[in-house]
Coordinates of C-alpha atoms and ligand atoms in Angstrom, one line a residue:
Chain A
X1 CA -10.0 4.5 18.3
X2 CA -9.1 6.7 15.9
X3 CA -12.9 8.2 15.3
X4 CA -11.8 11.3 13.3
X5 CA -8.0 10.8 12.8
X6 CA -8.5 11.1 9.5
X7 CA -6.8 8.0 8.6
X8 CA -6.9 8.0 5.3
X9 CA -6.3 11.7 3.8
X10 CA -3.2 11.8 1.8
X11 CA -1.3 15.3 0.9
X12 CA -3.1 14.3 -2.3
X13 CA -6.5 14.1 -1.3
X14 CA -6.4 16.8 1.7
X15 CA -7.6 19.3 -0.9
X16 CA -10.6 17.5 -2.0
X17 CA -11.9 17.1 1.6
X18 CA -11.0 20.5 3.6
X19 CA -13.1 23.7 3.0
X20 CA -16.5 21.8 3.9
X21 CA -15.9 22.5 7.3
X22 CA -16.8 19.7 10.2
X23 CA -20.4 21.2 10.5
X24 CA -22.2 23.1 8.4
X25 CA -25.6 23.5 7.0
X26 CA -27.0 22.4 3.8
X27 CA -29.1 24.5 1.6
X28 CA -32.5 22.8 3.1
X29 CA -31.6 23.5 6.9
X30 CA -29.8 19.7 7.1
X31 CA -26.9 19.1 9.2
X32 CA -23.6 18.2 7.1
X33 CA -20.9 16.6 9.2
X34 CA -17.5 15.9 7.4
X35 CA -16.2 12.7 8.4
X36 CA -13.1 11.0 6.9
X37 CA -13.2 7.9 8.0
X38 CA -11.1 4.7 5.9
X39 CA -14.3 2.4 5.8
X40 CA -11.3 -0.4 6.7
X41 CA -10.5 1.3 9.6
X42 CA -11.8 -2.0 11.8
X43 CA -9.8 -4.0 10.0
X44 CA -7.1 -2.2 9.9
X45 CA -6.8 -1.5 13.7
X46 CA -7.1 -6.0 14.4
X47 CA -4.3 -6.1 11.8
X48 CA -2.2 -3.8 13.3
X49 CA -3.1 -6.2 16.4
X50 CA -2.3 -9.0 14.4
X51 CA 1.6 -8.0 14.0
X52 CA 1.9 -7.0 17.3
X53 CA 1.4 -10.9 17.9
X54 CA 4.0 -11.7 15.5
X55 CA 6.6 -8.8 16.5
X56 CA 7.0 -9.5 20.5
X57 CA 8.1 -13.3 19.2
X58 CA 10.1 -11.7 16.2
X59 CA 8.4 -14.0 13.8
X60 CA 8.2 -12.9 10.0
X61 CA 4.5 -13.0 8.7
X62 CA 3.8 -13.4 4.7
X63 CA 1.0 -13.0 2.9
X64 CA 1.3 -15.6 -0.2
X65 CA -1.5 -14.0 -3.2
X66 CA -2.0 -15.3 -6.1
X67 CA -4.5 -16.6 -8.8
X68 CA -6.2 -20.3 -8.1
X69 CA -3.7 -23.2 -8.4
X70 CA -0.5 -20.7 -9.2
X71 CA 1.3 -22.8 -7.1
X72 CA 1.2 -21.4 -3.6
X73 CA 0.7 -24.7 -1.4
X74 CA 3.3 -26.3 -3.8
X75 CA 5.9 -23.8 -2.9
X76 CA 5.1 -23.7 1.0
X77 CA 5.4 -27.4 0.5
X78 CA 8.9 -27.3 -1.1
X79 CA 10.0 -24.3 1.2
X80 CA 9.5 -26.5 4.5
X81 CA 11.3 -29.6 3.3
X82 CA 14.3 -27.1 2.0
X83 CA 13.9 -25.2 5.5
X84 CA 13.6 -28.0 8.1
X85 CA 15.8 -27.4 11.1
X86 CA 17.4 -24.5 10.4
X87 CA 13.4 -22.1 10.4
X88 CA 10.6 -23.1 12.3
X89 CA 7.7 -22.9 10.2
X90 CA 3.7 -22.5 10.8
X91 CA 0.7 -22.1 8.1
X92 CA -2.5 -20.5 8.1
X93 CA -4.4 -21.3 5.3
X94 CA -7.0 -20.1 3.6
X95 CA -9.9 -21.7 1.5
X96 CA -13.0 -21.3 0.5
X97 CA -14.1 -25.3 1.4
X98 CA -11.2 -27.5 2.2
X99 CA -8.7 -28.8 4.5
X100 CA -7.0 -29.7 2.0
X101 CA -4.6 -27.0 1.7
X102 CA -3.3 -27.6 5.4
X103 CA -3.1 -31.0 5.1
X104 CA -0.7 -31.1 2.6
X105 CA 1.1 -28.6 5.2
X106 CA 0.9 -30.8 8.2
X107 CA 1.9 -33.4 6.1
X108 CA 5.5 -32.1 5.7
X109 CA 5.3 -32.1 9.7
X110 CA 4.6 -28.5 10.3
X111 CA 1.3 -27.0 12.4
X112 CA -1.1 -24.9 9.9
X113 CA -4.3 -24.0 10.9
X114 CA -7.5 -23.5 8.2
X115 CA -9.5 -21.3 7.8
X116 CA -12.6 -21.8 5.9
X117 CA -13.7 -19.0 4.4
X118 CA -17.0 -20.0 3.2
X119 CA -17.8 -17.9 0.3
X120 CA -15.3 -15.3 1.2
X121 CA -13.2 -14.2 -1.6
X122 CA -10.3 -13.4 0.9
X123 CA -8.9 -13.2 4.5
X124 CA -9.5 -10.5 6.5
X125 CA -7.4 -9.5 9.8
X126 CA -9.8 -11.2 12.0
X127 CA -9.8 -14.9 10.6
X128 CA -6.6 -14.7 11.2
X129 CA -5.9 -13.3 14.5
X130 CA -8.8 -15.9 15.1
X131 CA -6.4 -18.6 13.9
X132 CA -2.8 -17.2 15.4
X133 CA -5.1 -17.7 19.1
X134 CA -5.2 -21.5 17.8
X135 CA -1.7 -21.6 16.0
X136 CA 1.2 -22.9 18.5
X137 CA 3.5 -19.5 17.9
X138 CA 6.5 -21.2 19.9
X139 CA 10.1 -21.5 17.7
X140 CA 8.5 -20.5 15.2
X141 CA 10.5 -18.3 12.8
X142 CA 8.4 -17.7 9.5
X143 CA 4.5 -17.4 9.3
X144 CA 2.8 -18.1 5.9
X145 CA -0.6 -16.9 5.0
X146 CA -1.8 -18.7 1.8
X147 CA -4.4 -16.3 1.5
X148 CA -7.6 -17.2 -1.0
X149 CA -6.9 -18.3 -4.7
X150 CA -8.1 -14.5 -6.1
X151 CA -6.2 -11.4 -7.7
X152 CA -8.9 -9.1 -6.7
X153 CA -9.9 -9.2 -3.1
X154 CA -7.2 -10.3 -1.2
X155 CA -4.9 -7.0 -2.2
X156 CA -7.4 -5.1 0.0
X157 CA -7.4 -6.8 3.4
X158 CA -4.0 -5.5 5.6
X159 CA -3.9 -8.9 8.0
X160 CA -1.2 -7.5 10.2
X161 CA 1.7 -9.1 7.8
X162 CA 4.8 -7.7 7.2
X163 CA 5.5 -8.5 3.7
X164 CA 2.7 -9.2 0.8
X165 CA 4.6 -12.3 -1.8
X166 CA 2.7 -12.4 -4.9
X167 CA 2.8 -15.5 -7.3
X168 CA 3.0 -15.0 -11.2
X169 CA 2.6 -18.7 -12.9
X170 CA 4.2 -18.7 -16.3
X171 CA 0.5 -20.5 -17.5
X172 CA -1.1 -17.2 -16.9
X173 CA -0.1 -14.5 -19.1
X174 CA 2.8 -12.0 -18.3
X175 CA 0.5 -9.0 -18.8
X176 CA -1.6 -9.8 -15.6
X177 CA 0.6 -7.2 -13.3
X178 CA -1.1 -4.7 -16.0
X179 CA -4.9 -6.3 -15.9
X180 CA -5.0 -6.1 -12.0
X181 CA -3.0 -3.4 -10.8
X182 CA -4.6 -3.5 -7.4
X183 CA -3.2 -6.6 -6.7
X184 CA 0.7 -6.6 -7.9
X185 CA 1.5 -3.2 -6.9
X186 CA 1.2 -4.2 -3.7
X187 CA 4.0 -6.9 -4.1
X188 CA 7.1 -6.7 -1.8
X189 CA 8.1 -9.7 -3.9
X190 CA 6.9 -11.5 -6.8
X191 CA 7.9 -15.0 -7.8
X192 CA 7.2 -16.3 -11.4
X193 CA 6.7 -19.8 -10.5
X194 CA 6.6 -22.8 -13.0
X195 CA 9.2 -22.1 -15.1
X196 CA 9.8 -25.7 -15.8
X197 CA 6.9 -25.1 -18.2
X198 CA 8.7 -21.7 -20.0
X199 CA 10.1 -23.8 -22.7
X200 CA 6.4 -25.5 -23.7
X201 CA 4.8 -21.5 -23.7
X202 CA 5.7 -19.4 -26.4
X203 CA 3.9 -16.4 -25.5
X204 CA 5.1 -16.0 -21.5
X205 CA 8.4 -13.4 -21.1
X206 CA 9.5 -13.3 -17.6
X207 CA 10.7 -9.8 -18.4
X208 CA 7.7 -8.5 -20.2
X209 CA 6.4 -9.5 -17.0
X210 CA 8.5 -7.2 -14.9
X211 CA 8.0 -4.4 -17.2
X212 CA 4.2 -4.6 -16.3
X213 CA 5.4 -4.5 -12.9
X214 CA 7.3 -1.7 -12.2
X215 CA 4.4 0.6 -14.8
X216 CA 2.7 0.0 -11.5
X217 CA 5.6 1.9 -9.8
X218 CA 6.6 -1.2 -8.0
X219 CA 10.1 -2.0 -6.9
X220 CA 10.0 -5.2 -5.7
X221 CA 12.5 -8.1 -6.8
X222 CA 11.6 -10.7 -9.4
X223 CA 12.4 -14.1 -9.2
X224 CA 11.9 -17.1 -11.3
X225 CA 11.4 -20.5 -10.0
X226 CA 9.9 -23.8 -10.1
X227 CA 8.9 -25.5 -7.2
X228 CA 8.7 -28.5 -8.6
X229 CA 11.4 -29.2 -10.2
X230 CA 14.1 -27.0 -8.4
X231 CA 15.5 -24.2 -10.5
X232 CA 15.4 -20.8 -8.4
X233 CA 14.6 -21.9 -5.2
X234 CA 18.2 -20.7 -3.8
X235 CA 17.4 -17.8 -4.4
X236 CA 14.4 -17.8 -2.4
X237 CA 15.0 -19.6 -0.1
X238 CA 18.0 -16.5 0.5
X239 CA 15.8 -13.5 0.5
X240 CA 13.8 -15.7 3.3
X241 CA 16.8 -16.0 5.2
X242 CA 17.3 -12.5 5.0
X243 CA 13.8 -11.2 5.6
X244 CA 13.6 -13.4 8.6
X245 CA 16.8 -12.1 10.1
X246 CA 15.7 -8.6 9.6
X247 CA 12.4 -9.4 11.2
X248 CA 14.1 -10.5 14.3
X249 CA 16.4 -7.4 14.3
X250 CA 13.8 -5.2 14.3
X251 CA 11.7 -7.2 17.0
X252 CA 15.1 -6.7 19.2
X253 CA 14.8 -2.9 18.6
X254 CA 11.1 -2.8 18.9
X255 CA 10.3 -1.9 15.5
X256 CA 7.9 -2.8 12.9
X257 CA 6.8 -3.4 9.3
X258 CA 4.3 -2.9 6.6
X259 CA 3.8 -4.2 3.7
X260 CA 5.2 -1.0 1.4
X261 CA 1.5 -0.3 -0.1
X262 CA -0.5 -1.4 2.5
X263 CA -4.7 -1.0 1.6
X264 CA -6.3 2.0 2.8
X265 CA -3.7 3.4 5.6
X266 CA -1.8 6.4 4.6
X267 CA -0.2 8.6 6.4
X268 CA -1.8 6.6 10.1
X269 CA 1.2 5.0 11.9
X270 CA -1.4 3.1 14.2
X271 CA 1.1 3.5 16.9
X272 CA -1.9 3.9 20.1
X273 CA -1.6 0.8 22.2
X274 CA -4.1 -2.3 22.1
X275 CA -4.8 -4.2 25.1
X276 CA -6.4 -7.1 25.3
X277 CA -5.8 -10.4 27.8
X278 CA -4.9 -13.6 25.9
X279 CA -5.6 -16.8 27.0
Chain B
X1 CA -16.5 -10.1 -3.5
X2 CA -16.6 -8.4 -0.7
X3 CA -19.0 -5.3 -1.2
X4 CA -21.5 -6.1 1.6
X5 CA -18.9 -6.3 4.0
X6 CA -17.6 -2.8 3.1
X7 CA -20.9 -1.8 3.4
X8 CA -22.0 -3.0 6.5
X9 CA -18.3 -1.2 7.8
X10 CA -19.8 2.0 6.3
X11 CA -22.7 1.7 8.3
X12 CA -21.5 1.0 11.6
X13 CA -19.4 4.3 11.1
X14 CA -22.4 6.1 9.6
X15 CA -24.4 5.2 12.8
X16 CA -21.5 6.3 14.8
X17 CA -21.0 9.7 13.6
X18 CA -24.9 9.6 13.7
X19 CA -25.4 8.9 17.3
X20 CA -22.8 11.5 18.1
X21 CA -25.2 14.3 16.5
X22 CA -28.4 13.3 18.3
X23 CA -29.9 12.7 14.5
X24 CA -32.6 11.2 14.0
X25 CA -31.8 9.7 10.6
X26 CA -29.2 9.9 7.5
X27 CA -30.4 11.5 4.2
X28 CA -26.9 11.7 2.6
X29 CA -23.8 9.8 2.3
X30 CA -20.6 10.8 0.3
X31 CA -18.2 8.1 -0.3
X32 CA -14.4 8.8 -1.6
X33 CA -13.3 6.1 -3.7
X34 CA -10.0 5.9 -6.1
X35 CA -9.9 3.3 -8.6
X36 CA -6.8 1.4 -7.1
X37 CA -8.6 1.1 -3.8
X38 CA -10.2 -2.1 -4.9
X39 CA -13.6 -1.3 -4.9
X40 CA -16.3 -1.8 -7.3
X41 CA -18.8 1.1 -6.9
X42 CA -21.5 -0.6 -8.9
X43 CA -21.2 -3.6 -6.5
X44 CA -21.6 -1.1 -3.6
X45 CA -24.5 0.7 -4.8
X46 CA -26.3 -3.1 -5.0
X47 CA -24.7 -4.1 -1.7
X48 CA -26.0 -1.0 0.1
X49 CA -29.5 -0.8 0.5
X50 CA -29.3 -4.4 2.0
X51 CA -27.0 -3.1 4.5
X52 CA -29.0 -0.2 5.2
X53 CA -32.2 -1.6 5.8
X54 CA -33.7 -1.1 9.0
X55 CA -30.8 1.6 10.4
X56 CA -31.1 4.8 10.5
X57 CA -29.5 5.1 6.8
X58 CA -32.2 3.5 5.1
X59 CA -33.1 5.7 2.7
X60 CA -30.3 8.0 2.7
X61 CA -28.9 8.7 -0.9
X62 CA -25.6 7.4 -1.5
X63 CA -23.1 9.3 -3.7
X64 CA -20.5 7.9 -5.0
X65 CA -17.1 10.4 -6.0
X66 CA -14.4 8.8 -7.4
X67 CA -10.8 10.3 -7.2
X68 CA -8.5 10.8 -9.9
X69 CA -4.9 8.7 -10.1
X70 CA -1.8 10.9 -9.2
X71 CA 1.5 10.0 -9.2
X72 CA 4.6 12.5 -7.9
X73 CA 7.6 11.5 -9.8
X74 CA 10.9 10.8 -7.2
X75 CA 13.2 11.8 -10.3
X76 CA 12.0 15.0 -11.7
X77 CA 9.5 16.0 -8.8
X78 CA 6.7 16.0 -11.1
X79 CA 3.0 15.6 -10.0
X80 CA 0.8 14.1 -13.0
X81 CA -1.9 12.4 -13.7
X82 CA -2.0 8.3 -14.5
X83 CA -3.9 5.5 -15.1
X84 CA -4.2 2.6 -12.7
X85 CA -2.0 0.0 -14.7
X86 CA 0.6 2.7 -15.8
X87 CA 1.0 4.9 -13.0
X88 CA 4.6 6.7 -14.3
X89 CA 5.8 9.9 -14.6
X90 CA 3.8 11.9 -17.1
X91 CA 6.3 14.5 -18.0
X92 CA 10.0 12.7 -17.9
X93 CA 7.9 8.6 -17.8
X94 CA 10.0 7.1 -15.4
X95 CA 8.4 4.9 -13.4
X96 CA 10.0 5.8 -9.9
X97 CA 7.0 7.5 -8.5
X98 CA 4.8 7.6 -5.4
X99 CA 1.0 8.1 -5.6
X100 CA -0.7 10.9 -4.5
X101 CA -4.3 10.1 -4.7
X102 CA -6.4 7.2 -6.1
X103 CA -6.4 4.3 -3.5
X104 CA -8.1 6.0 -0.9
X105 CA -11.7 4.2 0.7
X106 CA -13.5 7.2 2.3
X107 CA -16.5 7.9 4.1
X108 CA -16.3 11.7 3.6
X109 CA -18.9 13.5 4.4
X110 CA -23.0 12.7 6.4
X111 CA -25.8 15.4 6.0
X112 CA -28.1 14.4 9.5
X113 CA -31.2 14.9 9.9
X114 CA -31.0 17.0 13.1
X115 CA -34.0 17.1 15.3
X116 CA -34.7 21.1 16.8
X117 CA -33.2 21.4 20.4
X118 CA -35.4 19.9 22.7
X119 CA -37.4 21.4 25.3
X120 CA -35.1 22.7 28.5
X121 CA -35.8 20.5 31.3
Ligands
GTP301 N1 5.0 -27.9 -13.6 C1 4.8 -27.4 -12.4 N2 3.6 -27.5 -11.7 C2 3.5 -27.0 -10.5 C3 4.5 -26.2 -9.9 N3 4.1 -25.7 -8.7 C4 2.8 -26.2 -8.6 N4 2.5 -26.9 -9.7 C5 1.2 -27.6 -9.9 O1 0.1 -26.7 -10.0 C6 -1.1 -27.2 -9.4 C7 -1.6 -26.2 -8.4 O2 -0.6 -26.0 -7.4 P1 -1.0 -25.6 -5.9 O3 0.3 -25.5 -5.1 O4 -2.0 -26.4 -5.3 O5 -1.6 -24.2 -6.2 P2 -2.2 -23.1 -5.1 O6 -1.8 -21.8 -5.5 O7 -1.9 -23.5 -3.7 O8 -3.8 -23.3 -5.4 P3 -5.0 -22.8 -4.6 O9 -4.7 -22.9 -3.1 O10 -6.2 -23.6 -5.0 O11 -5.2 -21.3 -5.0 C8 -0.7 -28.5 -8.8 O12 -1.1 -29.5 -9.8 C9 0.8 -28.5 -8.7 O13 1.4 -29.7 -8.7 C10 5.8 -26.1 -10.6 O14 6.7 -25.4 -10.2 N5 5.8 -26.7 -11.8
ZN302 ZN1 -3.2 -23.8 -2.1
ZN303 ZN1 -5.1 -11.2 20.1
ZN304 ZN1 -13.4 -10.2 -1.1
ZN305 ZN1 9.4 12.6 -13.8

């Protein structure tokens, strides 16, 4: 493990930390130990676990955020009927209390696995490598993570994904990016769902929306669509296709990927080895 | 939210880096914390001494330092200040940039209480 690594120090921060020295003494004969430790370190190290799962099979893992009832099991939905027989598809789900979620999922014919977070506000790397030991991994092409209905938590948790796909309905407000930055500047894409409801809003601009986005320094593509009724789903539906190609490419090389701001990890590549026999 | 859990990780590293010293208990903590990092320090401070109780940090004073937002601007190179929903360029305001500090989740620093060497055997 990486006990004093130093996971976490940035060019930015390094300045703030060095000059204590490791050991030292305090005015009153104490012991002062510098430490430097990311406090997610754990969960960092069984999510970096976690995409080793996905990468020896070359499957593509996303992590779906969003705020409650955005639309994300409507869209997984929608995604697996346009998808069937040309991706395999599986679904972890979370929730706070029921099945529902997956049901909906199994319904379409496709294995999804939930997890019940109790009063957990979001997933954390070991629910799901918890759930991947119970999720039949074979053919599969594509993993979706519906994490928890929240724009807070979730952003912090790394689950060992490879791309972070956060959902903007046009019911909420196009200033949200800006209310919780924590959140949407970790999107690798964000998807302004609902639109079939644009012309009934007055006050929702789908590039307003993106401005908030990239204040956050955020490059990630924006794309409009409604599940529902159809509009936009193409093009979805293509930067899937793409995604999952490249996952597999890099699987064949032996490469990975993180989510490009992934919580609490600078600068640590978590490249060590983890062994551990699977069932 | 999610506080107690980030607490209880705290600890277990705290106890850690407390074992390795011999000490025979904690009397300060100093926790790193940028505002994009997520948390809520006020939640921490309330999650804490539940956490703490019965280890060998119970008691110990935990401070809190938060770190300031700082963005370095790809286009003119610039390293500025920001706030955590508008984190461009201060000097040219383009909105290419990377961040330099102000996500980071640290446990930076422990003063131990270190018992005097033992006796030689
Ligand atoms: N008009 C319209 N309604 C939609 C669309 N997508 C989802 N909905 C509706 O929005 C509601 C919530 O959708 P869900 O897919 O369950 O949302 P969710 O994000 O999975 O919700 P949680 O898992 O509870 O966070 C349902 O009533 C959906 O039918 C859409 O594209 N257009
Ligand atoms: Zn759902
Ligand atoms: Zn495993
Ligand atoms: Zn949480
Ligand atoms: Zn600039």
């Amino acid at each position: 493990m990486c006990d004093t690594c130093g996971c976490n120090i940035t060019p930015g921060n390094r300045h703030l930390i060095i000059g204590e020295g490791k050991l030292a003494r305090t005015e009153d004969g104490r012991t002062a130990v510098s430490v430097l430790q990311g406090l997610l370190s754990e969960n960092d190290h069984q999510a970096a676990h976690n995409r080793e799962h996905f990468d020896r099979r070359g499957i593509l893992a996303l992590n779906l955020m969003s705020s409650p009832g955005a639309g994300k099991t409507r869209l997984l939905e929608a995604t697996i009927d346009a998808l069937k027989g040309e991706l395999g598809i599986a679904v972890i789900e979370g929730d706070l209390e029921t099945e529902n979620d997956a049901e909906r999922v199994r319904a379409r014919g496709v294995p999804a696995i939930q997890i019940a977070t109790g009063s957990a506000c979001h997933l954390d790397a070991h629910m799901v490598h918890d759930a991947l030991h119970h999720l039949p991994l074979e053919g599969v092409d594509i993993v979706f993570i519906e994490n928890v209905g929240n724009l807070v938590c979730p952003a912090s948790f790394d689950l060992g994904h490879h791309r972070n796909v956060i959902l903007l309905s046009v019911v909420e407000g196009d200033d949200k990016p800006a209310k919780y930055p924590v959140m949407f500047r970790a999107a690798d894409l964000m998807l302004i769902t609902k639109t079939d409801l644009l012309p009934f809003l007055d006050d929702f601009e789908p590039a307003a929306a993106e401005r908030h986005l990239r204040a956050l320094a955020c490059e990630a593509p924006v794309l409009q669509l409604s599940a529902s009724k159809g509009p936009g789903m193409e093009e979805w539906l293509g930067w899937l296709r793409g995604e999952a190609a490249a996952q597999r490419e890099r699987a064949t090389r032996g490469e990975s990927l993180r989510p490009s701001v992934a919580p609490d990890a600078h600068g640590h590549d978590h490249d060590h080895a983890h062994h551990h026999a699977h069932p | 939210m999610h506080e107690l859990a980030l607490c209880q990780a705290l600890l277990r590293q705290v106890e850690a880096v407390a074992a390795e010293h011999n000490a025979s208990s904690v009397s300060r903590i100093l926790l790193r914390y940028g505002p994009l990092s997520g948390v809520e320090p006020h939640l921490l401070r309330q999650a804490y001494p539940l956490a703490a109780a019965g280890t060998p940090a119970e008691g110990a004073e935990l401070v809190m330092e938060e770190s300031p937002v700082r963005v370095r601007c790809r286009t003119c190179g610039v390293e500025s200040e920001a706030v955590p929903n508008r984190l461009v360029c201060a000097a040219c305001g383009d909105w290419h940039t990377d961040l330099v500090s102000g996500d980071e989740l640290l446990l930076a620093s422990l003063e131990l209480d270190i018992p005097e060497d033992p006796a030689p055997e």
